Every structure is written in C-alpha cells, then in structure tokens.
PDB file of C-alpha atoms in Angstrom:
ATOM      1  CA  MET A   4      95.220 123.279  90.168  1.00 58.00           C
ATOM      2  CA  ASN A   5      98.527 121.978  91.539  1.00 89.00           C
ATOM      3  CA  ALA A   6      99.338 118.361  90.797  1.00 95.00           C
ATOM      4  CA  ILE A   7     100.610 115.364  92.720  1.00 97.00           C
ATOM      5  CA  ALA A   8     103.890 114.244  91.163  1.00 98.00           C
ATOM      6  CA  VAL A   9     105.024 110.610  91.126  1.00 98.00           C
ATOM      7  CA  PHE A  10     108.408 109.431  89.924  1.00 98.00           C
ATOM      8  CA  ASP A  11     110.019 106.045  89.416  1.00 97.00           C
ATOM      9  CA  SER A  12     112.955 104.530  87.581  1.00 96.00           C
ATOM     10  CA  GLY A  13     110.656 103.371  84.782  1.00 94.00           C
ATOM     11  CA  LEU A  14     107.206 101.835  84.423  1.00 94.00           C
ATOM     12  CA  GLY A  15     106.732 100.389  87.909  1.00 93.00           C
ATOM     13  CA  GLY A  16     105.479 103.592  89.489  1.00 95.00           C
ATOM     14  CA  LEU A  17     102.421 103.382  87.249  1.00 96.00           C
ATOM     15  CA  THR A  18     101.070 100.928  89.832  1.00 94.00           C
ATOM     16  CA  VAL A  19     101.087 103.870  92.265  1.00 96.00           C
ATOM     17  CA  VAL A  20      99.441 106.126  89.672  1.00 96.00           C
ATOM     18  CA  LYS A  21      96.702 103.553  89.135  1.00 95.00           C
ATOM     19  CA  ALA A  22      96.038 103.343  92.881  1.00 95.00           C
ATOM     20  CA  LEU A  23      96.012 107.141  93.190  1.00 96.00           C
ATOM     21  CA  CYS A  24      93.477 107.408  90.363  1.00 94.00           C
ATOM     22  CA  GLU A  25      91.238 104.934  92.193  1.00 93.00           C
ATOM     23  CA  HIS A  26      91.495 106.693  95.572  1.00 93.00           C
ATOM     24  CA  LEU A  27      91.810 110.296  94.368  1.00 93.00           C
ATOM     25  CA  PRO A  28      90.114 110.569  90.953  1.00 93.00           C
ATOM     26  CA  GLN A  29      89.817 114.356  91.313  1.00 91.00           C
ATOM     27  CA  GLU A  30      93.560 114.956  91.533  1.00 93.00           C
ATOM     28  CA  GLU A  31      95.835 115.974  88.692  1.00 95.00           C
ATOM     29  CA  ILE A  32      98.811 113.616  88.556  1.00 97.00           C
ATOM     30  CA  ILE A  33     102.171 114.098  86.876  1.00 98.00           C
ATOM     31  CA  TYR A  34     104.312 111.014  86.332  1.00 98.00           C
ATOM     32  CA  PHE A  35     108.018 110.909  85.564  1.00 98.00           C
ATOM     33  CA  GLY A  36     109.637 107.646  84.480  1.00 98.00           C
ATOM     34  CA  ASP A  37     113.434 107.712  84.372  1.00 98.00           C
ATOM     35  CA  THR A  38     113.516 105.330  81.433  1.00 97.00           C
ATOM     36  CA  ALA A  39     117.003 106.418  80.347  1.00 96.00           C
ATOM     37  CA  ARG A  40     118.528 105.109  83.592  1.00 96.00           C
ATOM     38  CA  VAL A  41     116.310 102.195  84.611  1.00 94.00           C
ATOM     39  CA  PRO A  42     116.866 100.082  86.691  1.00 94.00           C
ATOM     40  CA  TYR A  43     118.003 101.790  89.893  1.00 95.00           C
ATOM     41  CA  GLY A  44     118.511  98.535  91.783  1.00 92.00           C
ATOM     42  CA  GLY A  45     122.164  98.090  90.868  1.00 92.00           C
ATOM     43  CA  LYS A  46     123.123 101.731  91.414  1.00 95.00           C
ATOM     44  CA  SER A  47     124.969 103.142  94.422  1.00 96.00           C
ATOM     45  CA  ARG A  48     123.264 105.180  97.140  1.00 96.00           C
ATOM     46  CA  GLU A  49     124.980 108.354  95.932  1.00 97.00           C
ATOM     47  CA  THR A  50     123.852 107.813  92.349  1.00 98.00           C
ATOM     48  CA  VAL A  51     120.230 107.145  93.300  1.00 97.00           C
ATOM     49  CA  ILE A  52     120.172 110.278  95.463  1.00 98.00           C
ATOM     50  CA  ARG A  53     121.520 112.325  92.552  1.00 96.00           C
ATOM     51  CA  TYR A  54     118.864 110.919  90.232  1.00 97.00           C
ATOM     52  CA  ALA A  55     116.129 111.657  92.772  1.00 98.00           C
ATOM     53  CA  ARG A  56     117.297 115.249  93.198  1.00 96.00           C
ATOM     54  CA  GLU A  57     117.445 115.831  89.447  1.00 96.00           C
ATOM     55  CA  ILE A  58     113.947 114.471  88.888  1.00 98.00           C
ATOM     56  CA  SER A  59     112.569 116.406  91.846  1.00 97.00           C
ATOM     57  CA  ALA A  60     114.086 119.602  90.454  1.00 95.00           C
ATOM     58  CA  PHE A  61     112.230 119.076  87.192  1.00 96.00           C
ATOM     59  CA  LEU A  62     108.945 118.159  88.866  1.00 97.00           C
ATOM     60  CA  LEU A  63     109.066 121.234  91.094  1.00 95.00           C
ATOM     61  CA  SER A  64     109.046 123.330  87.923  1.00 93.00           C
ATOM     62  CA  GLN A  65     105.620 121.831  87.134  1.00 94.00           C
ATOM     63  CA  GLU A  66     103.906 123.589  90.074  1.00 89.00           C
ATOM     64  CA  ILE A  67     103.232 120.489  92.133  1.00 96.00           C
ATOM     65  CA  LYS A  68     101.758 120.381  95.639  1.00 95.00           C
ATOM     66  CA  ALA A  69     103.119 116.985  96.722  1.00 96.00           C
ATOM     67  CA  LEU A  70     105.852 114.599  95.632  1.00 98.00           C
ATOM     68  CA  VAL A  71     105.541 110.806  95.695  1.00 98.00           C
ATOM     69  CA  ILE A  72     108.678 108.699  95.419  1.00 98.00           C
ATOM     70  CA  GLY A  73     107.116 105.771  93.578  1.00 97.00           C
ATOM     71  CA  CYS A  74     110.282 103.683  93.700  1.00 96.00           C
ATOM     72  CA  ASN A  75     111.413 101.543  96.628  1.00 94.00           C
ATOM     73  CA  THR A  76     115.111 101.994  95.890  1.00 95.00           C
ATOM     74  CA  ALA A  77     114.786 105.784  95.742  1.00 97.00           C
ATOM     75  CA  SER A  78     112.543 105.696  98.820  1.00 97.00           C
ATOM     76  CA  ALA A  79     115.180 103.729 100.735  1.00 96.00           C
ATOM     77  CA  TYR A  80     118.021 106.071  99.841  1.00 97.00           C
ATOM     78  CA  ALA A  81     116.486 109.500  99.212  1.00 98.00           C
ATOM     79  CA  ALA A  82     113.125 109.841 101.005  1.00 97.00           C
ATOM     80  CA  ASP A  83     114.407 111.362 104.246  1.00 97.00           C
ATOM     81  CA  LEU A  84     116.785 113.640 102.379  1.00 98.00           C
ATOM     82  CA  LEU A  85     114.117 114.985  99.997  1.00 98.00           C
ATOM     83  CA  ALA A  86     111.632 115.429 102.834  1.00 98.00           C
ATOM     84  CA  ALA A  87     114.198 117.609 104.616  1.00 98.00           C
ATOM     85  CA  GLU A  88     115.182 119.581 101.520  1.00 97.00           C
ATOM     86  CA  LEU A  89     111.830 120.251  99.866  1.00 97.00           C
ATOM     87  CA  GLU A  90     109.215 122.736 101.005  1.00 94.00           C
ATOM     88  CA  LEU A  91     106.239 120.509 100.185  1.00 95.00           C
ATOM     89  CA  PRO A  92     104.898 117.131 101.369  1.00 95.00           C
ATOM     90  CA  VAL A  93     107.051 114.188 100.286  1.00 98.00           C
ATOM     91  CA  PHE A  94     105.590 110.673 100.367  1.00 98.00           C
ATOM     92  CA  ASN A  95     107.378 107.390  99.800  1.00 97.00           C
ATOM     93  CA  VAL A  96     106.247 103.831  99.175  1.00 96.00           C
ATOM     94  CA  ILE A  97     108.028 102.207 102.119  1.00 96.00           C
ATOM     95  CA  ASP A  98     106.530 103.858 105.215  1.00 95.00           C
ATOM     96  CA  PRO A  99     102.838 103.110 104.458  1.00 95.00           C
ATOM     97  CA  LEU A 100     103.700  99.531 103.560  1.00 92.00           C
ATOM     98  CA  ILE A 101     105.533  99.076 106.861  1.00 94.00           C
ATOM     99  CA  GLU A 102     102.412 100.277 108.683  1.00 92.00           C
ATOM    100  CA  GLU A 103     100.180  97.889 106.745  1.00 91.00           C
ATOM    101  CA  ILE A 104     102.437  94.903 107.396  1.00 92.00           C
ATOM    102  CA  SER A 105     102.640  95.796 111.085  1.00 91.00           C
ATOM    103  CA  ALA A 106      98.911  95.178 111.375  1.00 88.00           C
ATOM    104  CA  CYS A 107      99.374  91.592 110.155  1.00 86.00           C
ATOM    105  CA  GLN A 108     100.283  88.720 112.438  1.00 86.00           C
ATOM    106  CA  ALA A 109     103.406  87.843 110.499  1.00 93.00           C
ATOM    107  CA  GLU A 110     106.146  85.609 111.872  1.00 94.00           C
ATOM    108  CA  HIS A 111     108.537  85.250 108.933  1.00 97.00           C
ATOM    109  CA  ILE A 112     108.485  87.938 106.247  1.00 97.00           C
ATOM    110  CA  ALA A 113     110.206  87.778 102.869  1.00 97.00           C
ATOM    111  CA  VAL A 114     111.037  91.183 101.416  1.00 97.00           C
ATOM    112  CA  LEU A 115     111.435  90.956  97.647  1.00 97.00           C
ATOM    113  CA  GLY A 116     113.375  93.895  96.278  1.00 96.00           C
ATOM    114  CA  THR A 117     116.123  95.191  94.085  1.00 94.00           C
ATOM    115  CA  ALA A 118     119.685  94.589  95.188  1.00 94.00           C
ATOM    116  CA  ALA A 119     119.875  98.183  96.436  1.00 94.00           C
ATOM    117  CA  THR A 120     116.658  98.005  98.457  1.00 94.00           C
ATOM    118  CA  VAL A 121     117.646  94.724 100.103  1.00 95.00           C
ATOM    119  CA  ARG A 122     121.179  96.000 100.698  1.00 94.00           C
ATOM    120  CA  SER A 123     119.849  99.157 102.382  1.00 95.00           C
ATOM    121  CA  GLY A 124     118.237  96.996 105.088  1.00 95.00           C
ATOM    122  CA  ILE A 125     115.432  99.518 105.515  1.00 95.00           C
ATOM    123  CA  TYR A 126     112.591  96.984 105.517  1.00 94.00           C
ATOM    124  CA  GLN A 127     114.452  94.616 107.799  1.00 92.00           C
ATOM    125  CA  ALA A 128     115.228  97.338 110.335  1.00 93.00           C
ATOM    126  CA  ARG A 129     111.822  99.018 110.380  1.00 92.00           C
ATOM    127  CA  LEU A 130     109.833  95.789 110.475  1.00 92.00           C
ATOM    128  CA  ALA A 131     111.963  94.539 113.359  1.00 90.00           C
ATOM    129  CA  GLN A 132     111.140  97.757 115.229  1.00 90.00           C
ATOM    130  CA  LYS A 133     107.410  97.435 114.570  1.00 91.00           C
ATOM    131  CA  ILE A 134     106.869  93.701 115.062  1.00 91.00           C
ATOM    132  CA  PRO A 135     108.550  92.054 118.080  1.00 88.00           C
ATOM    133  CA  ASN A 136     110.292  88.738 117.379  1.00 91.00           C
ATOM    134  CA  VAL A 137     109.541  88.845 113.657  1.00 93.00           C
ATOM    135  CA  LYS A 138     112.027  87.252 111.271  1.00 96.00           C
ATOM    136  CA  VAL A 139     112.689  89.236 108.092  1.00 96.00           C
ATOM    137  CA  THR A 140     114.555  87.823 105.095  1.00 97.00           C
ATOM    138  CA  GLY A 141     115.552  90.051 102.196  1.00 97.00           C
ATOM    139  CA  ILE A 142     115.535  88.395  98.776  1.00 98.00           C
ATOM    140  CA  SER A 143     117.165  90.272  95.918  1.00 97.00           C
ATOM    141  CA  CYS A 144     115.292  89.826  92.626  1.00 98.00           C
ATOM    142  CA  PRO A 145     117.369  91.762  90.062  1.00 95.00           C
ATOM    143  CA  LEU A 146     115.705  90.289  86.980  1.00 97.00           C
ATOM    144  CA  PHE A 147     112.142  91.196  87.965  1.00 96.00           C
ATOM    145  CA  VAL A 148     112.422  94.821  86.817  1.00 94.00           C
ATOM    146  CA  PRO A 149     113.814  93.950  83.354  1.00 94.00           C
ATOM    147  CA  ILE A 150     111.071  91.346  82.939  1.00 95.00           C
ATOM    148  CA  VAL A 151     108.447  94.024  83.547  1.00 93.00           C
ATOM    149  CA  GLU A 152     110.199  96.751  81.553  1.00 90.00           C
ATOM    150  CA  GLU A 153     110.531  94.396  78.568  1.00 90.00           C
ATOM    151  CA  HIS A 154     106.955  93.125  79.023  1.00 89.00           C
ATOM    152  CA  PHE A 155     108.106  89.519  79.468  1.00 94.00           C
ATOM    153  CA  GLN A 156     105.601  88.603  82.194  1.00 93.00           C
ATOM    154  CA  ASN A 157     104.014  85.948  79.982  1.00 93.00           C
ATOM    155  CA  HIS A 158     107.287  84.462  78.749  1.00 96.00           C
ATOM    156  CA  PRO A 159     108.137  80.960  80.071  1.00 96.00           C
ATOM    157  CA  ALA A 160     111.447  82.319  81.366  1.00 96.00           C
ATOM    158  CA  ALA A 161     109.588  84.618  83.763  1.00 98.00           C
ATOM    159  CA  ARG A 162     108.039  81.642  85.557  1.00 97.00           C
ATOM    160  CA  LEU A 163     111.445  79.974  85.922  1.00 98.00           C
ATOM    161  CA  ILE A 164     112.954  83.152  87.358  1.00 98.00           C
ATOM    162  CA  VAL A 165     110.105  83.499  89.869  1.00 98.00           C
ATOM    163  CA  GLU A 166     110.724  79.928  91.004  1.00 98.00           C
ATOM    164  CA  GLU A 167     114.482  80.535  91.282  1.00 98.00           C
ATOM    165  CA  TYR A 168     114.044  83.602  93.489  1.00 98.00           C
ATOM    166  CA  LEU A 169     111.157  82.373  95.633  1.00 98.00           C
ATOM    167  CA  PHE A 170     111.993  78.747  96.409  1.00 98.00           C
ATOM    168  CA  ARG A 171     113.285  79.895  99.810  1.00 97.00           C
ATOM    169  CA  VAL A 172     109.855  81.261 100.696  1.00 98.00           C
ATOM    170  CA  LYS A 173     108.455  77.749 100.387  1.00 97.00           C
ATOM    171  CA  ASP A 174     111.439  75.930 101.869  1.00 97.00           C
ATOM    172  CA  GLU A 175     111.604  78.176 104.952  1.00 97.00           C
ATOM    173  CA  ARG A 176     107.812  78.405 105.352  1.00 97.00           C
ATOM    174  CA  MET A 177     107.642  82.187 105.211  1.00 98.00           C
ATOM    175  CA  ASP A 178     104.091  83.424 105.791  1.00 97.00           C
ATOM    176  CA  THR A 179     104.226  86.925 104.286  1.00 97.00           C
ATOM    177  CA  VAL A 180     105.806  88.264 101.098  1.00 97.00           C
ATOM    178  CA  VAL A 181     106.417  91.980 100.617  1.00 96.00           C
ATOM    179  CA  LEU A 182     106.598  93.193  97.034  1.00 96.00           C
ATOM    180  CA  GLY A 183     109.306  95.729  97.793  1.00 94.00           C
ATOM    181  CA  CYS A 184     109.405  97.288  94.335  1.00 94.00           C
ATOM    182  CA  THR A 185     106.581  99.010  92.474  1.00 92.00           C
ATOM    183  CA  HIS A 186     107.361  96.933  89.378  1.00 92.00           C
ATOM    184  CA  TYR A 187     106.644  93.686  91.207  1.00 94.00           C
ATOM    185  CA  PRO A 188     102.809  93.876  91.386  1.00 93.00           C
ATOM    186  CA  LEU A 189     102.907  93.374  87.628  1.00 92.00           C
ATOM    187  CA  LEU A 190     104.277  89.893  88.401  1.00 96.00           C
ATOM    188  CA  TYR A 191     101.650  89.220  91.069  1.00 96.00           C
ATOM    189  CA  CYS A 192      99.879  86.443  89.153  1.00 96.00           C
ATOM    190  CA  LEU A 193     103.110  84.496  88.617  1.00 98.00           C
ATOM    191  CA  ILE A 194     104.142  84.951  92.238  1.00 98.00           C
ATOM    192  CA  ARG A 195     100.721  83.936  93.547  1.00 98.00           C
ATOM    193  CA  GLU A 196     100.613  80.916  91.253  1.00 97.00           C
ATOM    194  CA  TYR A 197     103.970  79.694  92.551  1.00 98.00           C
ATOM    195  CA  LEU A 198     103.409  80.400  96.259  1.00 98.00           C
ATOM    196  CA  GLY A 199      99.763  79.348  96.477  1.00 97.00           C
ATOM    197  CA  ASP A 200      97.026  80.917  98.586  1.00 96.00           C
ATOM    198  CA  GLU A 201      98.509  80.262 102.025  1.00 94.00           C
ATOM    199  CA  VAL A 202     101.158  83.012 101.748  1.00 97.00           C
ATOM    200  CA  ARG A 203     100.118  86.621 102.318  1.00 96.00           C
ATOM    201  CA  ILE A 204     101.326  89.010  99.577  1.00 96.00           C
ATOM    202  CA  VAL A 205     101.383  92.769 100.192  1.00 95.00           C
ATOM    203  CA  ASP A 206     102.456  95.648  97.949  1.00 91.00           C
ATOM    204  CA  SER A 207     102.982  99.342  98.419  1.00 88.00           C
ATOM    205  CA  ALA A 208     100.837 101.012  95.755  1.00 90.00           C
ATOM    206  CA  SER A 209      97.468 100.844  97.510  1.00 88.00           C
ATOM    207  CA  ALA A 210      98.937 101.555 100.954  1.00 91.00           C
ATOM    208  CA  CYS A 211     100.748 104.602  99.581  1.00 95.00           C
ATOM    209  CA  ALA A 212      97.615 105.925  97.860  1.00 94.00           C
ATOM    210  CA  LYS A 213      95.579 105.557 101.054  1.00 92.00           C
ATOM    211  CA  GLN A 214      98.189 107.491 103.043  1.00 94.00           C
ATOM    212  CA  ILE A 215      98.199 110.318 100.495  1.00 95.00           C
ATOM    213  CA  GLN A 216      94.396 110.378 100.416  1.00 92.00           C
ATOM    214  CA  ALA A 217      94.250 110.766 104.192  1.00 92.00           C
ATOM    215  CA  ALA A 218      96.884 113.512 104.135  1.00 91.00           C
ATOM    216  CA  LEU A 219      95.175 115.494 101.386  1.00 86.00           C
ATOM    217  CA  PHE A 220      91.713 115.244 102.920  1.00 83.00           C
ATOM    218  CA  SER A 221      93.088 116.661 106.164  1.00 81.00           C
ATOM    219  CA  HIS A 222      94.553 119.726 104.426  1.00 73.00           C
ATOM    220  CA  PRO A 223      92.905 122.556 102.476  1.00 61.00           C
ATOM    221  CA  PHE A 224      94.854 121.899  99.263  1.00 60.00           C
ATOM    222  CA  ASN A 225      92.741 118.850  98.414  1.00 62.00           C
ATOM    223  CA  ASN A 226      90.901 119.329  95.112  1.00 61.00           C
ATOM    224  CA  SER A 227      87.132 119.396  94.776  1.00 56.00           C
ATOM    225  CA  LEU A 228      85.553 115.973  94.428  1.00 56.00           C
ATOM    226  CA  SER A 229      83.540 117.323  91.482  1.00 48.00           C
ATOM    227  CA  VAL A 230      86.710 117.769  89.432  1.00 65.00           C
ATOM    228  CA  LYS A 231      88.031 115.018  87.166  1.00 73.00           C
ATOM    229  CA  GLY A 232      91.797 114.930  87.457  1.00 81.00           C
ATOM    230  CA  LYS A 233      94.155 114.928  84.486  1.00 90.00           C
ATOM    231  CA  LEU A 234      97.313 112.897  84.001  1.00 94.00           C
ATOM    232  CA  LYS A 235     100.558 114.055  82.398  1.00 97.00           C
ATOM    233  CA  TYR A 236     103.505 111.813  81.591  1.00 98.00           C
ATOM    234  CA  PHE A 237     107.197 112.586  81.254  1.00 98.00           C
ATOM    235  CA  VAL A 238     110.126 110.246  80.615  1.00 98.00           C
ATOM    236  CA  SER A 239     113.865 110.620  80.153  1.00 98.00           C
ATOM    237  CA  ASP A 240     114.011 108.362  77.067  1.00 97.00           C
ATOM    238  CA  ASP A 241     111.892 106.536  74.453  1.00 97.00           C
ATOM    239  CA  PRO A 242     108.426 108.052  75.033  1.00 98.00           C
ATOM    240  CA  GLU A 243     106.754 105.901  72.379  1.00 97.00           C
ATOM    241  CA  ARG A 244     107.829 102.677  74.062  1.00 95.00           C
ATOM    242  CA  PHE A 245     106.701 103.993  77.450  1.00 96.00           C
ATOM    243  CA  LYS A 246     103.324 104.969  76.003  1.00 96.00           C
ATOM    244  CA  HIS A 247     102.824 101.549  74.409  1.00 93.00           C
ATOM    245  CA  LEU A 248     103.742  99.548  77.509  1.00 91.00           C
ATOM    246  CA  GLY A 249     102.100 102.011  79.896  1.00 93.00           C
ATOM    247  CA  GLU A 250      98.762 101.653  78.140  1.00 92.00           C
ATOM    248  CA  GLN A 251      99.009  97.875  78.437  1.00 84.00           C
ATOM    249  CA  PHE A 252      99.747  98.124  82.170  1.00 84.00           C
ATOM    250  CA  LEU A 253      97.012 100.674  82.937  1.00 87.00           C
ATOM    251  CA  GLY A 254      94.456  99.360  80.464  1.00 85.00           C
ATOM    252  CA  VAL A 255      93.655 102.874  79.210  1.00 88.00           C
ATOM    253  CA  GLU A 256      95.065 105.330  76.693  1.00 91.00           C
ATOM    254  CA  ILE A 257      97.529 107.587  78.466  1.00 91.00           C
ATOM    255  CA  GLY A 258      97.803 110.409  75.958  1.00 90.00           C
ATOM    256  CA  PRO A 259     101.011 112.132  74.890  1.00 95.00           C
ATOM    257  CA  VAL A 260     104.281 111.365  76.669  1.00 98.00           C
ATOM    258  CA  GLU A 261     106.952 114.071  76.730  1.00 97.00           C
ATOM    259  CA  CYS A 262     110.672 113.307  76.771  1.00 97.00           C
ATOM    260  CA  VAL A 263     112.715 115.500  79.134  1.00 96.00           C
ATOM    261  CA  ASP A 264     116.455 116.176  79.078  1.00 92.00           C
ATOM    262  CA  LEU A 265     117.347 116.150  82.770  1.00 90.00           C
ATOM    263  CA  ASN A 266     120.709 117.768  82.030  1.00 84.00           C
ATOM    264  CA  SER A 267     118.784 121.014  81.614  1.00 74.00           C
ATOM    265  CA  VAL A 268     117.357 120.931  85.155  1.00 64.00           C
ATOM    266  CA  LEU A 269     120.430 120.183  87.231  1.00 59.00           C
ATOM    267  CA  GLN A 270     120.299 123.480  89.118  1.00 57.00           C
ATOM    268  CA  ILE A 271     118.527 123.232  92.478  1.00 51.00           C
ATOM    269  CA  PRO A 272     115.365 125.389  92.132  1.00 53.00           C
ATOM    270  CA  GLN A 273     114.108 127.980  94.578  1.00 51.00           C
ATOM    271  CA  ASN A 274     111.455 125.557  95.862  1.00 56.00           C
ATOM    272  CA  PHE A 275     114.185 123.676  97.711  1.00 58.00           C
ATOM    273  CA  ALA A 276     114.572 124.849 101.290  1.00 54.00           C
ATOM    274  CA  LYS A 277     117.546 127.152 101.694  1.00 44.00           C
ATOM    275  CA  SER A 278     120.139 125.948 104.168  1.00 40.00           C
ATOM    276  CA  GLY A 279     121.319 128.283 106.907  1.00 36.00           C
TER     277      GLY A 279
END
C-alpha cells in the first residue's frame, strides 16, 4: 500500500495530517518534519527549494503515491518546481486555500504568513486574479512559528504578540484573515479571541485534505475504505521532542519517530523525471 507523504519545516504540517486522517482514514500517511532547520520563513527562495528537494528525495524512497507540501513557504517557492520534476501527484497548501477564499465575499483580506511567504507575494497575486477589486494585505508574523514549536501558545507573551501583529486587521477593518502557515491554526483560539466573531478566519489544512480526497477518489490508486491507514513519522532532529509535542497537538499517541540524516539522500533519485 503506497502512502501519502506530507512534509513541513517542523510541527505545523501535523494540522494537515490531522485533516487527512479525518477525510481519508484509510490512507497510510508518512510525515517528515524538518526540525533541524525550522523555521523556513527567514530562508531564501534558493535555500527553501534545496530543502524541499532533499526531503522529497528521501520521501520518494518510501514508495509514496502522492506528495503534499504541508508548508506555505515551501509551497510558495517549490510547489511548481516539484510538480514539474516529480513523476507523481504533488499537492500544496496554497492552491486549495485560494479556491476556498475565492468562494467568500471578501473585500479586504489579511494574509498572515512567514516573512518568506508574504515576500513571495503568491497569495496577493493569486487572490487578486480570482477576486475582482479585492484588497489583500500581507502581514508577516515571524514569531508565530517559534511560539508553536516551543509550545508557548498559553504563555501571556503569545497573546501580546498576536495583538502586535493583528492590530492592523482591526484598525483597517479587514473582513477575512488567511492563516497562511500550517503552524498558525494552533494559534486559532488566540487569534479568534483578539479579532472577535465578525472576522472570517480560514486555514489551509482542511481545504488541502478535501482537494486530495477528491483527487484520490477519482483515480484507481485510492485505498479501500475498509482499510485503516497507518502513520509513520520522520524528523531531521530531536525525535523525542517532536513526539512529545506532536502528541499534544494531535491528541493521540503517534508511535515511534525516526530521525533521518538528509545528507545521505542528496542524490536525486530515479523517481524524478529525467530532463531531455
């Protein structure tokens, strides 16, 4: 049974895994968290692409049938490239979220993201194409990922940081907030508390899972609904810490976590499409 592989810079992509388990409980899922190099938000485009290629090379060795880029920064910089290079379906967390937002009657959208995601301008450009006359404001939130990775969501400092980043949403009367990083849903309660109920908040995990579900059901490589899928976890550093925090995020025991040395998988595997 070939698996669906999901990768992220750290813990945030577990929000995608959780959504996939809800929508596709029969599927085997492999997760890779690049915990040695988190966060990606301050990295250059070239560096993020290199990371994405290295992780993809490892995941291809696990006999996967689809790859999910469970990181907005990697989706912004590497999704099109990986889709062109790999000989299997590649999903990202940006495209399905754009489609979901397009169905809303939004007038002023705040895109919360890492510095790299906001700098890429991908949400701003694609939303402007989809929604005529919409105003899109990118808000860089560089401390959100460390808050989640260090499990500081309940610390008083987290509330102050949310207020510091999001005061513009209130001041400029933005009606929709996009959680443009898969770590950010883990701060949903703080964000909702600060913004109140009148602001629409959307995130990518559920939208991404629904897109993958539709794609798999329309192809013969979807697994039998009678099968209970298994989950495997890999990280690039500190598996015990990942296991501890991951179980708190998912609310279930996640089993063994294997640490992988990515330096051993730098060669592009045969599963990559050959150029020429």
